[in-house]
């Protein structure tokens, strides 16, 4: 099937519900026959995501900068682990290796990855589908702000519409699967 890149938090101090969401996401990717492309970490949601995918029999591809390998947070159980020199080259390689993108709850790093992929799509540098999972309204304030940007003409409606939003992982993957077939 497809290589789906998932952006999410790697914090060790998250509420258990977010770790469960990540585990379920990995398992659902595996169930649907997709390869997981991740940031190559073994902690937080990122680690739970990869563990869920592998527990479901899925293939995992991690992309991680050497600096994080040195901190001993690399997902050494990944089927394939690609090590880059920088965070910027990590994002580029993740984009290149993926057919679609799914964003789960996360912090600054997750938002950085989301905006990188979204910005490059608005510039027509790729046409890969992107879905933001707004689980429990996590991204509602961000989505409201993005609508304000569009209302004030800082974001074109066509660019805004490139990012699909779904309330659940199942619905998000249904959107991606529809776009990938």
Coordinates of N, CA and C in Angstrom, one line a residue:
X1 N 0.8 -1.2 0.0 CA 0.0 0.0 0.0 C 0.9 1.2 0.0
X2 N 0.5 2.2 0.9 CA 1.2 3.5 0.8 C 2.2 3.7 2.0
X3 N 3.1 4.6 1.9 CA 4.0 5.0 3.0 C 3.3 6.3 3.6
X4 N 2.8 6.1 4.8 CA 2.2 7.2 5.5 C 3.1 7.8 6.6
X5 N 3.4 9.1 6.4 CA 4.3 9.7 7.4 C 3.3 10.3 8.5
X6 N 3.7 10.0 9.7 CA 2.9 10.5 10.9 C 3.7 11.4 11.7
X7 N 3.2 12.6 11.9 CA 3.9 13.6 12.8 C 3.2 13.6 14.1
X8 N 3.9 13.5 15.2 CA 3.3 13.5 16.6 C 4.4 13.9 17.6
X9 N 3.9 14.0 18.8 CA 4.8 14.4 19.9 C 5.8 13.2 20.3
X10 N 6.9 13.6 20.8 CA 7.9 12.7 21.3 C 8.2 12.9 22.8
X11 N 7.3 13.7 23.5 CA 7.5 14.0 24.9 C 7.3 12.7 25.7
X12 N 8.1 12.6 26.8 CA 8.0 11.5 27.7 C 6.9 11.8 28.8
X13 N 6.3 13.0 28.9 CA 5.5 13.4 30.0 C 4.0 13.6 29.5
X14 N 3.6 12.9 28.5 CA 2.2 13.1 28.0 C 1.2 12.2 28.8
X15 N 0.0 12.7 28.7 CA -1.2 12.0 29.3 C -1.3 10.6 28.5
X16 N -1.7 9.6 29.2 CA -1.8 8.3 28.6 C -2.7 8.2 27.4
X17 N -3.8 9.1 27.4 CA -4.7 9.0 26.2 C -4.0 9.3 24.9
X18 N -3.0 10.2 24.9 CA -2.3 10.5 23.7 C -1.4 9.4 23.3
X19 N -0.8 8.7 24.2 CA 0.0 7.5 23.9 C -0.9 6.4 23.3
X20 N -2.1 6.2 23.9 CA -3.1 5.2 23.4 C -3.5 5.6 21.9
X21 N -3.7 6.9 21.7 CA -4.1 7.3 20.3 C -3.0 7.0 19.3
X22 N -1.7 7.2 19.7 CA -0.6 6.9 18.9 C -0.5 5.4 18.6
X23 N -0.7 4.6 19.7 CA -0.6 3.1 19.5 C -1.7 2.6 18.6
X24 N -2.9 3.2 18.7 CA -4.0 2.8 17.9 C -3.8 3.2 16.4
X25 N -3.2 4.4 16.3 CA -2.9 4.9 14.9 C -1.9 3.9 14.2
X26 N -0.8 3.5 14.9 CA 0.1 2.6 14.3 C -0.5 1.3 14.0
X27 N -1.4 0.8 14.9 CA -2.1 -0.5 14.6 C -3.0 -0.4 13.4
X28 N -3.7 0.7 13.3 CA -4.6 0.9 12.2 C -3.9 1.1 10.8
X29 N -2.7 1.7 10.9 CA -1.9 1.8 9.7 C -1.5 0.4 9.2
X30 N -1.1 -0.4 10.2 CA -0.7 -1.8 9.9 C -1.8 -2.6 9.3
X31 N -3.0 -2.5 10.0 CA -4.2 -3.2 9.5 C -4.5 -2.9 8.1
X32 N -4.3 -1.6 7.7 CA -4.7 -1.2 6.3 C -3.5 -1.5 5.4
X33 N -2.4 -2.1 5.8 CA -1.3 -2.4 5.0 C -0.4 -1.3 4.6
X34 N -0.4 -0.2 5.3 CA 0.5 0.9 5.1 C 1.8 0.8 5.8
X35 N 2.8 1.4 5.3 CA 4.1 1.5 5.9 C 4.1 2.8 6.8
X36 N 4.6 2.7 8.0 CA 4.7 3.9 8.8 C 6.0 4.6 8.5
X37 N 6.0 5.9 8.2 CA 7.2 6.7 8.2 C 7.1 7.6 9.4
X38 N 8.1 7.6 10.2 CA 8.1 8.5 11.4 C 9.4 9.2 11.6
X39 N 9.4 10.0 12.6 CA 10.7 10.7 13.0 C 11.8 9.9 13.6
X40 N 11.5 8.6 13.7 CA 12.6 7.6 14.1 C 12.9 7.6 15.6
X41 N 12.0 8.2 16.4 CA 12.2 8.2 17.8 C 11.5 7.0 18.5
X42 N 11.9 6.7 19.7 CA 11.4 5.6 20.4 C 10.6 6.0 21.7
X43 N 10.4 7.3 21.9 CA 9.8 7.8 23.1 C 8.5 8.6 22.7
X44 N 7.7 8.7 23.8 CA 6.4 9.5 23.6 C 5.5 8.8 22.6
X45 N 4.7 9.7 22.0 CA 3.7 9.2 21.0 C 4.5 8.5 19.8
X46 N 5.6 9.1 19.5 CA 6.4 8.5 18.3 C 6.8 7.1 18.6
X47 N 7.2 6.8 19.8 CA 7.5 5.4 20.1 C 6.3 4.5 20.2
X48 N 5.2 5.0 20.8 CA 4.0 4.3 20.9 C 3.4 4.0 19.5
X49 N 3.5 4.9 18.6 CA 3.1 4.8 17.2 C 3.8 3.7 16.5
X50 N 5.1 3.7 16.6 CA 5.9 2.6 15.9 C 5.7 1.3 16.6
X51 N 5.5 1.2 17.9 CA 5.3 -0.1 18.6 C 3.9 -0.6 18.1
X52 N 2.9 0.3 18.0 CA 1.6 -0.1 17.6 C 1.6 -0.7 16.2
X53 N 2.4 0.0 15.3 CA 2.5 -0.5 13.9 C 3.1 -1.9 13.9
X54 N 4.2 -2.1 14.6 CA 4.9 -3.3 14.6 C 4.1 -4.4 15.2
X55 N 3.4 -4.1 16.3 CA 2.5 -5.1 17.0 C 1.4 -5.6 16.0
X56 N 1.0 -4.7 15.1 CA 0.0 -5.1 14.1 C 0.6 -5.7 12.8
X57 N 1.9 -6.0 12.8 CA 2.5 -6.6 11.7 C 2.9 -5.6 10.6
X58 N 2.9 -4.3 10.9 CA 3.3 -3.3 9.9 C 4.8 -3.0 9.8
X59 N 5.1 -2.4 8.7 CA 6.5 -2.0 8.4 C 6.7 -0.6 8.9
X60 N 7.9 -0.4 9.5 CA 8.2 1.0 10.0 C 9.5 1.5 9.4
X61 N 9.5 2.7 9.1 CA 10.7 3.4 8.5 C 10.9 4.7 9.4
X62 N 12.0 4.8 10.1 CA 12.3 5.9 10.9 C 13.3 6.8 10.2
X63 N 13.2 8.1 10.4 CA 14.2 9.1 9.8 C 14.5 10.0 11.0
X64 N 15.8 10.0 11.4 CA 16.2 10.7 12.6 C 17.6 11.3 12.4
X65 N 17.8 12.5 12.9 CA 19.1 13.1 12.8 C 20.1 12.5 13.8
X66 N 21.3 12.5 13.5 CA 22.4 11.9 14.3 C 22.4 12.5 15.7
X67 N 22.1 13.7 15.9 CA 22.0 14.3 17.2 C 21.1 13.6 18.2
X68 N 19.9 13.1 17.6 CA 19.0 12.4 18.4 C 19.4 11.0 18.6
X69 N 20.1 10.4 17.7 CA 20.7 9.1 17.9 C 21.6 9.1 19.0
X70 N 22.4 10.2 19.1 CA 23.4 10.4 20.1 C 22.8 10.5 21.5
X71 N 21.5 11.0 21.6 CA 20.8 11.1 22.8 C 20.1 9.8 23.2
X72 N 20.3 8.7 22.4 CA 19.8 7.4 22.6 C 18.3 7.4 22.6
X73 N 17.6 8.1 21.7 CA 16.2 8.1 21.6 C 15.8 7.5 20.2
X74 N 16.7 6.9 19.5 CA 16.4 6.3 18.2 C 15.6 5.0 18.3
X75 N 14.7 4.8 17.4 CA 13.9 3.6 17.3 C 14.7 2.5 16.7
X76 N 15.5 1.8 17.4 CA 16.4 0.8 16.9 C 15.7 -0.4 16.4
X77 N 14.4 -0.6 16.8 CA 13.6 -1.7 16.3 C 12.9 -1.4 15.0
X78 N 13.1 -0.3 14.4 CA 12.5 0.1 13.1 C 13.0 -0.9 12.0
X79 N 12.2 -1.2 11.1 CA 12.6 -2.1 10.0 C 13.7 -1.4 9.2
X80 N 13.6 -0.1 9.1 CA 14.6 0.7 8.4 C 14.8 2.0 9.2
X81 N 16.0 2.3 9.5 CA 16.3 3.6 10.3 C 17.3 4.4 9.4
X82 N 16.9 5.5 9.0 CA 17.7 6.4 8.2 C 18.2 7.5 9.0
X83 N 19.5 7.8 9.1 CA 20.1 8.8 9.9 C 20.6 9.9 9.1
X84 N 20.1 11.2 9.4 CA 20.5 12.4 8.7 C 21.4 13.2 9.5
X85 N 22.0 14.2 8.8 CA 22.9 15.1 9.5 C 22.1 16.2 10.3
X86 N 21.0 16.6 9.8 CA 20.3 17.8 10.4 C 18.8 17.5 10.5
X87 N 18.1 18.3 11.3 CA 16.6 18.2 11.4 C 16.0 18.6 10.0
X88 N 16.6 19.6 9.3 CA 16.1 20.0 8.0 C 16.2 18.9 7.0
X89 N 17.3 18.2 7.0 CA 17.4 17.1 6.0 C 16.5 15.9 6.4
X90 N 16.2 15.8 7.7 CA 15.3 14.8 8.2 C 13.9 15.0 7.6
X91 N 13.4 16.3 7.6 CA 12.1 16.6 7.1 C 12.1 16.4 5.6
X92 N 13.1 16.8 4.9 CA 13.2 16.6 3.4 C 13.1 15.1 3.1
X93 N 13.8 14.3 3.8 CA 13.8 12.8 3.5 C 12.5 12.2 3.9
X94 N 11.9 12.7 5.0 CA 10.5 12.2 5.4 C 9.5 12.5 4.3
X95 N 9.6 13.7 3.7 CA 8.7 14.1 2.6 C 8.9 13.2 1.4
X96 N 10.2 13.0 1.1 CA 10.5 12.2 -0.1 C 10.1 10.8 0.0
X97 N 10.2 10.2 1.2 CA 9.9 8.8 1.4 C 8.4 8.5 1.6
X98 N 7.5 9.5 1.7 CA 6.1 9.4 2.0 C 5.2 9.6 0.9
X99 N 4.1 9.0 0.9 CA 3.0 9.2 -0.1 C 1.9 10.1 0.5
X100 N 1.8 10.2 1.8 CA 0.8 11.0 2.4 C 1.2 11.3 3.9
X101 N 0.5 12.3 4.5 CA 0.9 12.8 5.8 C -0.3 12.8 6.7
X102 N -0.1 12.4 8.0 CA -1.1 12.4 9.0 C -0.5 13.1 10.2
X103 N -1.2 14.1 10.8 CA -0.6 14.8 11.9 C -1.5 14.5 13.1
X104 N -0.9 14.0 14.2 CA -1.6 13.7 15.4 C -1.2 14.9 16.4
X105 N -1.8 14.9 17.6 CA -1.4 16.0 18.5 C 0.1 16.0 18.8
X106 N 0.6 17.2 19.0 CA 2.0 17.4 19.2 C 2.3 18.8 19.5
X107 N 3.6 19.1 19.7 CA 4.0 20.4 20.1 C 4.7 21.1 18.9
X108 N 5.8 21.9 19.3 CA 6.5 22.7 18.3 C 7.0 21.9 17.1
X109 N 7.7 20.8 17.4 CA 8.3 20.0 16.4 C 7.2 19.4 15.4
X110 N 6.1 19.0 16.0 CA 5.0 18.5 15.2 C 4.5 19.6 14.3
X111 N 4.3 20.8 14.8 CA 3.8 21.9 14.0 C 4.8 22.3 13.0
X112 N 6.0 22.3 13.3 CA 7.1 22.6 12.3 C 7.0 21.6 11.1
X113 N 6.8 20.3 11.4 CA 6.7 19.3 10.3 C 5.5 19.5 9.5
X114 N 4.4 19.7 10.2 CA 3.1 20.0 9.5 C 3.2 21.2 8.6
X115 N 3.7 22.3 9.1 CA 3.8 23.5 8.3 C 4.8 23.4 7.1
X116 N 5.8 22.6 7.3 CA 6.8 22.4 6.2 C 6.1 21.7 5.1
X117 N 5.4 20.6 5.4 CA 4.7 19.8 4.4 C 3.6 20.6 3.7
X118 N 2.9 21.3 4.5 CA 1.8 22.1 4.0 C 2.3 23.2 3.1
X119 N 3.3 23.9 3.6 CA 3.9 25.0 2.8 C 4.4 24.5 1.5
X120 N 5.1 23.4 1.5 CA 5.6 22.9 0.2 C 4.5 22.4 -0.7
X121 N 3.4 22.0 -0.2 CA 2.3 21.6 -1.0 C 1.6 22.9 -1.6
X122 N 1.5 24.0 -0.8 CA 1.0 25.2 -1.4 C 1.8 25.8 -2.5
X123 N 3.1 25.5 -2.5 CA 4.0 25.9 -3.5 C 4.1 24.9 -4.7
X124 N 3.2 23.9 -4.6 CA 3.2 22.8 -5.7 C 4.5 22.1 -5.8
X125 N 5.2 21.9 -4.7 CA 6.4 21.1 -4.7 C 6.1 19.6 -4.5
X126 N 4.9 19.4 -4.0 CA 4.4 18.0 -4.0 C 2.9 18.1 -4.0
X127 N 2.2 17.0 -4.3 CA 0.8 16.9 -4.3 C 0.3 15.8 -3.4
X128 N 1.0 15.5 -2.3 CA 0.7 14.4 -1.4 C -0.4 14.9 -0.4
X129 N -1.4 14.0 -0.2 CA -2.5 14.4 0.7 C -2.0 14.5 2.2
X130 N -2.7 15.4 2.9 CA -2.3 15.7 4.3 C -3.6 15.8 5.1
X131 N -3.6 15.1 6.3 CA -4.8 15.2 7.2 C -4.3 15.5 8.6
X132 N -5.0 16.4 9.2 CA -4.7 16.8 10.6 C -5.8 16.1 11.4
X133 N -5.4 15.3 12.4 CA -6.3 14.7 13.3 C -6.6 15.6 14.5
X134 N -7.8 16.1 14.5 CA -8.3 17.0 15.6 C -9.0 16.2 16.7
X135 N -8.2 15.3 17.3 CA -8.8 14.5 18.3 C -9.2 15.3 19.5
X136 N -10.4 15.1 20.0 CA -10.9 15.9 21.2 C -10.7 17.4 21.0
X137 N -10.7 17.9 19.8 CA -10.6 19.3 19.6 C -9.3 19.9 19.9
X138 N -8.2 19.0 19.9 CA -6.9 19.5 20.2 C -6.4 20.6 19.4
X139 N -6.7 20.6 18.1 CA -6.2 21.6 17.2 C -7.3 22.7 16.9
X140 N -8.4 22.7 17.6 CA -9.4 23.7 17.4 C -8.9 25.2 17.4
X141 N -8.1 25.6 18.4 CA -7.6 27.0 18.4 C -6.7 27.3 17.2
X142 N -5.9 26.3 16.8 CA -5.1 26.5 15.6 C -6.0 26.6 14.4
X143 N -7.0 25.8 14.2 CA -7.8 25.9 13.1 C -8.6 27.2 13.0
X144 N -9.0 27.7 14.2 CA -9.7 29.0 14.2 C -8.8 30.1 13.8
X145 N -7.5 30.0 14.2 CA -6.6 31.0 13.8 C -6.3 30.9 12.3
X146 N -6.2 29.7 11.8 CA -6.0 29.6 10.3 C -7.1 30.1 9.5
X147 N -8.3 30.0 10.0 CA -9.5 30.6 9.3 C -9.4 32.1 9.3
X148 N -8.9 32.6 10.4 CA -8.7 34.1 10.5 C -7.7 34.5 9.5
X149 N -6.6 33.8 9.4 CA -5.6 34.1 8.3 C -6.2 34.1 6.9
X150 N -7.0 33.1 6.7 CA -7.7 33.1 5.3 C -8.7 34.3 5.2
X151 N -9.4 34.5 6.2 CA -10.4 35.7 6.2 C -9.7 37.0 5.9
X152 N -8.5 37.1 6.4 CA -7.7 38.4 6.2 C -6.8 38.3 5.0
X153 N -6.9 37.2 4.2 CA -6.2 37.1 3.0 C -4.7 36.8 3.1
X154 N -4.3 36.3 4.3 CA -2.9 35.9 4.5 C -2.7 34.4 4.0
X155 N -3.8 33.7 3.9 CA -3.8 32.3 3.4 C -4.9 32.2 2.4
X156 N -4.5 31.7 1.2 CA -5.5 31.6 0.2 C -6.4 30.4 0.5
X157 N -7.7 30.5 0.2 CA -8.6 29.4 0.5 C -8.1 28.1 -0.2
X158 N -7.5 28.1 -1.4 CA -7.0 26.9 -2.0 C -5.9 26.3 -1.2
X159 N -5.0 27.1 -0.6 CA -4.0 26.6 0.2 C -4.5 26.0 1.5
X160 N -5.5 26.7 2.1 CA -6.1 26.2 3.3 C -6.7 24.8 3.1
X161 N -7.4 24.7 1.9 CA -8.1 23.5 1.6 C -7.2 22.3 1.3
X162 N -6.0 22.5 1.1 CA -5.0 21.4 0.9 C -4.9 20.5 2.2
X163 N -5.1 21.1 3.3 CA -5.0 20.4 4.6 C -6.4 19.9 5.0
X164 N -6.6 18.6 5.0 CA -7.9 18.1 5.4 C -7.9 17.9 6.9
X165 N -9.0 17.9 7.5 CA -9.1 17.8 9.0 C -10.2 16.7 9.3
X166 N -9.8 15.8 10.2 CA -10.7 14.7 10.6 C -10.7 14.6 12.2
X167 N -11.8 14.3 12.8 CA -11.8 14.2 14.2 C -11.3 12.9 14.8
X168 N -11.1 11.8 13.9 CA -10.6 10.6 14.4 C -9.6 10.0 13.4
X169 N -8.8 9.1 13.9 CA -7.8 8.5 13.1 C -8.4 7.7 11.9
X170 N -9.5 7.0 12.3 CA -10.1 6.2 11.2 C -10.6 7.0 10.1
X171 N -11.3 8.2 10.4 CA -11.8 9.1 9.4 C -10.6 9.7 8.6
X172 N -9.5 10.0 9.3 CA -8.4 10.6 8.7 C -7.8 9.6 7.7
X173 N -7.6 8.4 8.1 CA -7.1 7.4 7.2 C -8.0 7.1 6.0
X174 N -9.3 7.1 6.3 CA -10.3 7.0 5.2 C -10.1 8.1 4.1
X175 N -9.9 9.3 4.6 CA -9.6 10.4 3.6 C -8.3 10.2 2.8
X176 N -7.3 9.8 3.5 CA -6.0 9.5 2.8 C -6.2 8.3 1.8
X177 N -6.8 7.3 2.3 CA -7.0 6.1 1.4 C -7.8 6.5 0.1
X178 N -8.8 7.3 0.3 CA -9.5 7.8 -0.9 C -8.7 8.6 -1.9
X179 N -7.8 9.4 -1.3 CA -6.9 10.2 -2.2 C -5.7 9.4 -2.8
X180 N -5.4 8.3 -2.2 CA -4.3 7.5 -2.6 C -4.7 6.4 -3.7
X181 N -6.0 6.2 -3.8 CA -6.4 5.1 -4.8 C -6.7 5.7 -6.1

